[in-house]
Coordinates of N, CA, C and O in Angstrom, one line a residue:
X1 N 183.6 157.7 -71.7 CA 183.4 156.4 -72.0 C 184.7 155.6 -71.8 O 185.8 156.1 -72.1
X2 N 184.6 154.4 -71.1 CA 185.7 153.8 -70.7 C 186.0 152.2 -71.4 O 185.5 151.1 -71.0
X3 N 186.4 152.2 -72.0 CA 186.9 150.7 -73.1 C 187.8 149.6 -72.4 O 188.9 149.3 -72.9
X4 N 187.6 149.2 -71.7 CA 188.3 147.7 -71.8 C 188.8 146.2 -72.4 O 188.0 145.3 -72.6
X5 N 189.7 146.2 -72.5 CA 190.9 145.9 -73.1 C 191.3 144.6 -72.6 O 192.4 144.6 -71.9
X6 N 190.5 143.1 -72.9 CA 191.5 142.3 -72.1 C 192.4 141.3 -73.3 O 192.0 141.0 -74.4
X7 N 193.4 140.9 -72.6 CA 194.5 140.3 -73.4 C 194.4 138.9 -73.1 O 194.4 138.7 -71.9
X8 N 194.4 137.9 -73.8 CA 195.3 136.2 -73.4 C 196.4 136.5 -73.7 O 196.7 137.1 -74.7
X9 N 197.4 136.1 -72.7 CA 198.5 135.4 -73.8 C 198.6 133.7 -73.3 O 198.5 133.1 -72.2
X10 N 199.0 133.3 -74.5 CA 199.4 131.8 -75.2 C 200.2 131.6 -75.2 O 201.0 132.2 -76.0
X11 N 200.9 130.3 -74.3 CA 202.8 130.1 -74.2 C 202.7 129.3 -75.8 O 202.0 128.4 -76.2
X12 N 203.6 130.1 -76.4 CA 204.1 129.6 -77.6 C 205.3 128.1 -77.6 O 206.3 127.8 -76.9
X13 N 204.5 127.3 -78.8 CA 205.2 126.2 -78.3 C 206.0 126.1 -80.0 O 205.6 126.8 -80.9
X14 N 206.9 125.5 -80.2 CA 208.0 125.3 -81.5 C 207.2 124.5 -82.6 O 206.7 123.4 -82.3
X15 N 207.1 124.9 -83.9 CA 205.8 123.7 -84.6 C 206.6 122.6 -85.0 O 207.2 123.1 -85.9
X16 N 207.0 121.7 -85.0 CA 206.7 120.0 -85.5 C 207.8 120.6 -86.2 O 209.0 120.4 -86.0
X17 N 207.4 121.5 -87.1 CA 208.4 121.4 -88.3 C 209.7 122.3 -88.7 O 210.3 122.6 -89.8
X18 N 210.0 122.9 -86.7 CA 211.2 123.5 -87.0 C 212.1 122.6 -86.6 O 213.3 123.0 -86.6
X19 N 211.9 121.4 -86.2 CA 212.9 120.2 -86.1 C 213.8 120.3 -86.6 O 213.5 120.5 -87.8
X20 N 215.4 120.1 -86.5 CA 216.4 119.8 -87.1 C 217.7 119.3 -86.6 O 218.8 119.6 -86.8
X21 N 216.5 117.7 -85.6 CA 217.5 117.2 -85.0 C 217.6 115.5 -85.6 O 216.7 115.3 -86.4
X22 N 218.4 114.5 -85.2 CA 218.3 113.8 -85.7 C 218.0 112.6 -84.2 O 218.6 112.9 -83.1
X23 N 217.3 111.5 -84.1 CA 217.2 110.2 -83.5 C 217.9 109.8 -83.2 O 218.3 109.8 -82.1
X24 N 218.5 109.2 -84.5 CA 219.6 107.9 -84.5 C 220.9 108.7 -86.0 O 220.6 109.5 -86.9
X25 N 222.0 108.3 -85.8 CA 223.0 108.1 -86.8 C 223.6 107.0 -86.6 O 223.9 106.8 -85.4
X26 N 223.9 105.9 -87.4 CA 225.0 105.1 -87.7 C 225.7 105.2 -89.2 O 225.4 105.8 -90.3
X27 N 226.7 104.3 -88.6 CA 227.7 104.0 -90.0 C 227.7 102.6 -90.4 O 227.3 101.8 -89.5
X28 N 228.1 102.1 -91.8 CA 228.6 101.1 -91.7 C 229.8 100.7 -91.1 O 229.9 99.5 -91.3
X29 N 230.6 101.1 -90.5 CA 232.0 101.1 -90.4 C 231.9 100.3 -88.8 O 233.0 100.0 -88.3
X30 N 231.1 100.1 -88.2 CA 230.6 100.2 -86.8 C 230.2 101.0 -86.0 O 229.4 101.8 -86.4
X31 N 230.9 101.0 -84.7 CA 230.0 101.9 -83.7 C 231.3 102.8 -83.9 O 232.4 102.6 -84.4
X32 N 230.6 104.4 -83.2 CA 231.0 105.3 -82.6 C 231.9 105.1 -81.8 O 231.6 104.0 -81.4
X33 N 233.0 105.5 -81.0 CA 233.3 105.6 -80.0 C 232.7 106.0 -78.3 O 233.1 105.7 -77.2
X34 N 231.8 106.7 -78.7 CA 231.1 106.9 -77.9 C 229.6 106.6 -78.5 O 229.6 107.0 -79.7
X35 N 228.7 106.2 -78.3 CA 227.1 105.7 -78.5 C 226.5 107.3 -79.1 O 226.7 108.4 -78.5
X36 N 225.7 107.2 -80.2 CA 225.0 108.0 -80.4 C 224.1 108.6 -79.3 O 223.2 107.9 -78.8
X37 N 224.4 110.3 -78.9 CA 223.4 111.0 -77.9 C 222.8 112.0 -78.3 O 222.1 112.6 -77.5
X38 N 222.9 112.4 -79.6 CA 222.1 113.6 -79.7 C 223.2 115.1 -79.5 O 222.8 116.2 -79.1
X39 N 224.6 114.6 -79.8 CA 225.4 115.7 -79.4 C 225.9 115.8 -81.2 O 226.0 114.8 -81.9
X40 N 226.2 116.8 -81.4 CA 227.3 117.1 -82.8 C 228.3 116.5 -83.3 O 228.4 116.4 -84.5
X41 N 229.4 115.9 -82.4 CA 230.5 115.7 -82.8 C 230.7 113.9 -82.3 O 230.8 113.5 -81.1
X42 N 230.8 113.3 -83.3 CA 231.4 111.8 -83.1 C 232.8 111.0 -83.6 O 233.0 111.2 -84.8
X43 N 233.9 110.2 -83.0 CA 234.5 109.6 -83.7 C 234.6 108.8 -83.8 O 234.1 108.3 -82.8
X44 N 235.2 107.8 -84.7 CA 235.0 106.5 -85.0 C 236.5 105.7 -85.5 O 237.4 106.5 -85.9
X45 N 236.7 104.6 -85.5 CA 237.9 104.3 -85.9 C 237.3 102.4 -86.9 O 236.8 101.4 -86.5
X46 N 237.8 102.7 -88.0 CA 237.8 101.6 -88.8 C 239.0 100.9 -89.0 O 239.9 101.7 -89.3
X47 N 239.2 99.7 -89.1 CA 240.5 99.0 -89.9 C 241.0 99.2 -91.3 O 240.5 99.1 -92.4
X48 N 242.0 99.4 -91.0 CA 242.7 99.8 -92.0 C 243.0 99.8 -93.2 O 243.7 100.5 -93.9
X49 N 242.0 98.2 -93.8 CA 241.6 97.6 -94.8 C 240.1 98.5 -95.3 O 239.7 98.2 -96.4
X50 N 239.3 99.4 -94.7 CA 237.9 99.4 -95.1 C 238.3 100.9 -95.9 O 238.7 101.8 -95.3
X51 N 238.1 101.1 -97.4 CA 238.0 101.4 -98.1 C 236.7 103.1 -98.3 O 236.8 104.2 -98.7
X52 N 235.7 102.3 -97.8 CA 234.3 103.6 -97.8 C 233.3 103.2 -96.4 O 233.5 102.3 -95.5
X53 N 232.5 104.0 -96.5 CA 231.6 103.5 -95.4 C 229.9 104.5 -95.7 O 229.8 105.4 -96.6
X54 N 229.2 104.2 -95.2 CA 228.2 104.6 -95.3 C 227.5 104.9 -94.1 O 227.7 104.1 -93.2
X55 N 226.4 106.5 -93.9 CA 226.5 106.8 -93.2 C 224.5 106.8 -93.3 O 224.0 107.3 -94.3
X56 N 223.5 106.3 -92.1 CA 222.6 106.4 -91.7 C 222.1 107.2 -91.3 O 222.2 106.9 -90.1
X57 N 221.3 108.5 -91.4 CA 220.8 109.3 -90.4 C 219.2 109.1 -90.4 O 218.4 109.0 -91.3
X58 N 218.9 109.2 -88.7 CA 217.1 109.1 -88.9 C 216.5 110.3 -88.1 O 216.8 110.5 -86.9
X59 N 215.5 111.0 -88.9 CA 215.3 112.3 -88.6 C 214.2 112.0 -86.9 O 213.6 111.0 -86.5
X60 N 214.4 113.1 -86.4 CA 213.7 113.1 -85.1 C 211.7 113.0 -85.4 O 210.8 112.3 -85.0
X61 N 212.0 113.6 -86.0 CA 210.5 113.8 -87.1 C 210.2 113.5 -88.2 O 210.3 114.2 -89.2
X62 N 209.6 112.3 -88.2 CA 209.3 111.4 -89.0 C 207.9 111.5 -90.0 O 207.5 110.7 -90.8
X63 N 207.3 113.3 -89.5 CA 206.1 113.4 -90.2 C 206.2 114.3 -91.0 O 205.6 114.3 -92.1
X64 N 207.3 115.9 -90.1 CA 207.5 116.8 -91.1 C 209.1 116.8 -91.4 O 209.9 117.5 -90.8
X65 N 209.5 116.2 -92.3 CA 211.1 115.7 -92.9 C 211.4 116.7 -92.5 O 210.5 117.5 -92.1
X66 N 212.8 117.1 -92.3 CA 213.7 117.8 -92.6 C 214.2 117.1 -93.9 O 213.9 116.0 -94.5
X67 N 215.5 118.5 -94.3 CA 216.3 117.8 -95.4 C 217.6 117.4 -94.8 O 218.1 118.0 -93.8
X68 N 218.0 116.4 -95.4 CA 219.1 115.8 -94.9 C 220.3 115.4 -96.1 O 220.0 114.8 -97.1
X69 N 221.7 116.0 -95.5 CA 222.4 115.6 -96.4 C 223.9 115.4 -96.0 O 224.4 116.3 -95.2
X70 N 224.6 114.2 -96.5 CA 225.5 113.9 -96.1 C 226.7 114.6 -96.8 O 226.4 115.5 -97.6
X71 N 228.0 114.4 -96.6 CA 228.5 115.3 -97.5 C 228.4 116.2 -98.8 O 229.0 116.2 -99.9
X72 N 227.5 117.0 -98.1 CA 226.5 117.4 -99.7 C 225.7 116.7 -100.2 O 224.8 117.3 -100.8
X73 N 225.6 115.3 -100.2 CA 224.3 114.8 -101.3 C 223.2 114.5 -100.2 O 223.6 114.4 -99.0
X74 N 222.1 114.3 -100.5 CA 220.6 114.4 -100.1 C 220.3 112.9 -99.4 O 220.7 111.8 -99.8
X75 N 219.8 113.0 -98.7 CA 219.6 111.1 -98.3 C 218.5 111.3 -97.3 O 218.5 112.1 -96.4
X76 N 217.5 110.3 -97.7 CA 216.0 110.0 -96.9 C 216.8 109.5 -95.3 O 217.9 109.0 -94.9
X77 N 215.5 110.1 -94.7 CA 215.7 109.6 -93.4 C 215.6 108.1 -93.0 O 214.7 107.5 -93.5
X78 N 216.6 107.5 -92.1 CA 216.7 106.2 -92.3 C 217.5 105.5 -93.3 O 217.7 104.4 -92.8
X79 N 217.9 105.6 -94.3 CA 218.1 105.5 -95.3 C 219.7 105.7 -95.8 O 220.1 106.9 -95.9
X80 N 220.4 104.7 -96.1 CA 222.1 104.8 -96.1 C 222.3 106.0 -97.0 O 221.5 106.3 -97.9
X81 N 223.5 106.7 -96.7 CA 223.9 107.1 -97.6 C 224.8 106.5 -98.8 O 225.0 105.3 -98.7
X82 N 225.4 107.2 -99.8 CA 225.9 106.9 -101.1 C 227.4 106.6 -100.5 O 227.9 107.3 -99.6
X83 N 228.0 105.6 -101.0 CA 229.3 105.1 -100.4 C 230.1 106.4 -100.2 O 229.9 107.3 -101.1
X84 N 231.1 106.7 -99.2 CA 231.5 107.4 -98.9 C 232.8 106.8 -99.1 O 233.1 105.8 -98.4
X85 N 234.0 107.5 -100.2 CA 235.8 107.0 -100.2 C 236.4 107.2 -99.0 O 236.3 108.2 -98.3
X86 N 237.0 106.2 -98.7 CA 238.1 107.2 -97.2 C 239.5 106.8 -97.5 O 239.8 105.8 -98.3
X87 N 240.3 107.6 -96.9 CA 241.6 107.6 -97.2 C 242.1 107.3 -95.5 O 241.4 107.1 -94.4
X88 N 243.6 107.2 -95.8 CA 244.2 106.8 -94.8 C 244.3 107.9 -94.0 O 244.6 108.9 -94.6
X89 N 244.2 108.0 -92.6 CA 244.1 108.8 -91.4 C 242.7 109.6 -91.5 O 241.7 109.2 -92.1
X90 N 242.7 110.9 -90.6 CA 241.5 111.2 -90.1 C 240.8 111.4 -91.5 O 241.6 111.7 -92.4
X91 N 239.2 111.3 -91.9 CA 238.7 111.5 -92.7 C 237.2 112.3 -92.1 O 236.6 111.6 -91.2
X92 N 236.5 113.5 -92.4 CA 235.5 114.1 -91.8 C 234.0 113.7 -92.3 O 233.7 114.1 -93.5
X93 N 233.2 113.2 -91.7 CA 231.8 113.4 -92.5 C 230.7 114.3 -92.6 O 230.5 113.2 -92.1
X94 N 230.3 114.7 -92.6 CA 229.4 116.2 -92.2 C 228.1 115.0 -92.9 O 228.0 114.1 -93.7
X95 N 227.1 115.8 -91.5 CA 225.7 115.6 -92.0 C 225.2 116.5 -91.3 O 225.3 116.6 -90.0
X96 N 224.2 117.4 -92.3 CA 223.7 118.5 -92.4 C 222.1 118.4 -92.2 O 221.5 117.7 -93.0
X97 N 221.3 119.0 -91.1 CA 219.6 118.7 -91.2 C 219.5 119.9 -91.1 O 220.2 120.6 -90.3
X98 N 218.2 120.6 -92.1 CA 217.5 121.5 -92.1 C 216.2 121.3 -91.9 O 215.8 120.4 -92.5
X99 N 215.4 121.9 -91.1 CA 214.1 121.6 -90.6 C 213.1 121.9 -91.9 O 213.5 122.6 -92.8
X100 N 212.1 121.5 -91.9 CA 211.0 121.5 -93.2 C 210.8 122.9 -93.3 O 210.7 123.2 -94.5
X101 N 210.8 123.9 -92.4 CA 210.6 125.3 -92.2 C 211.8 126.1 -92.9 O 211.6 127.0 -93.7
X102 N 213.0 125.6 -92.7 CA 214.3 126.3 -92.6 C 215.0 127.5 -91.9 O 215.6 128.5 -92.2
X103 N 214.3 126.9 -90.7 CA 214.6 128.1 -89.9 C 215.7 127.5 -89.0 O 216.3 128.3 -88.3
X104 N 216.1 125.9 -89.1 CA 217.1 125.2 -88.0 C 217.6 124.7 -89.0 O 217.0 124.2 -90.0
X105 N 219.0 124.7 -88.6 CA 219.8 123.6 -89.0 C 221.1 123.2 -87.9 O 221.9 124.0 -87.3
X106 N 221.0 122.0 -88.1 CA 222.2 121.2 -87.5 C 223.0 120.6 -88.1 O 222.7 119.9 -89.0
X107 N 224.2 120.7 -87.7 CA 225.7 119.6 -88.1 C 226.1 118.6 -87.1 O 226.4 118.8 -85.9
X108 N 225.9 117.2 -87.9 CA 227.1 116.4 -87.2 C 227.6 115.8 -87.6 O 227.1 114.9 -88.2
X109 N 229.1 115.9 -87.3 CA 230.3 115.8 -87.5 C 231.0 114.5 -87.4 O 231.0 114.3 -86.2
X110 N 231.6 113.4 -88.2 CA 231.8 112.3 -88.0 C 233.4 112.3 -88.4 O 233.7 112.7 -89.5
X111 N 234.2 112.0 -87.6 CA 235.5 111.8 -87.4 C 236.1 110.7 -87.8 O 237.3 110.6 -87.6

């Protein structure tokens, strides 16, 4: 007796909810130096009078959140973050996205 054996295969596609990129970032402080593209690392330069700033992130996926968090604390997508102190010379911002799954995460880096 002879058994045959047939197989599909299915190109696997990434689900919705390993996302852990972000759209858009701004600041209050103004623009970037260079325009938001979807790359990690940004810098920015404020006057020398501005005290804090606040930092915007909007998730790529607007259906299955990621978590998002700015120097450590938590902040909705779209949605400013908690005033940020800054001191004189370089100051770093981290914003951290974990996909709904937690299988991705991304950093970017605000200078």
């Amino acid at each position: 007796m002879v058994v045959l054996l047939t197989f599909v295969v299915l190109p696997f596609a990434a689900k919705a909810q390993s996302d852990a990129t972000l759209s858009d970032l701004t600041y209050s402080g103004g623009a970037f130096d260079v325009p938001f593209n979807g790359t990690f690392s940004y810098t920015a330069t404020v006057p020398y009078a501005t005290t804090s700033v606040t930092v915007t992130p909007t998730a790529t996926d607007l259906v299955n959140l990621p978590t998002i968090t700015v120097n450590g604390n938590s902040v909705a997508s779209g949605s400013p973050s908690a005033s940020i102190s800054l001191s004189v010379g370089a100051n770093v911002i981290n914003t951290v996205v974990v996909s709904q799954d937690t299988l991705f995460t991304n950093a970017y880096t605000l200078t």
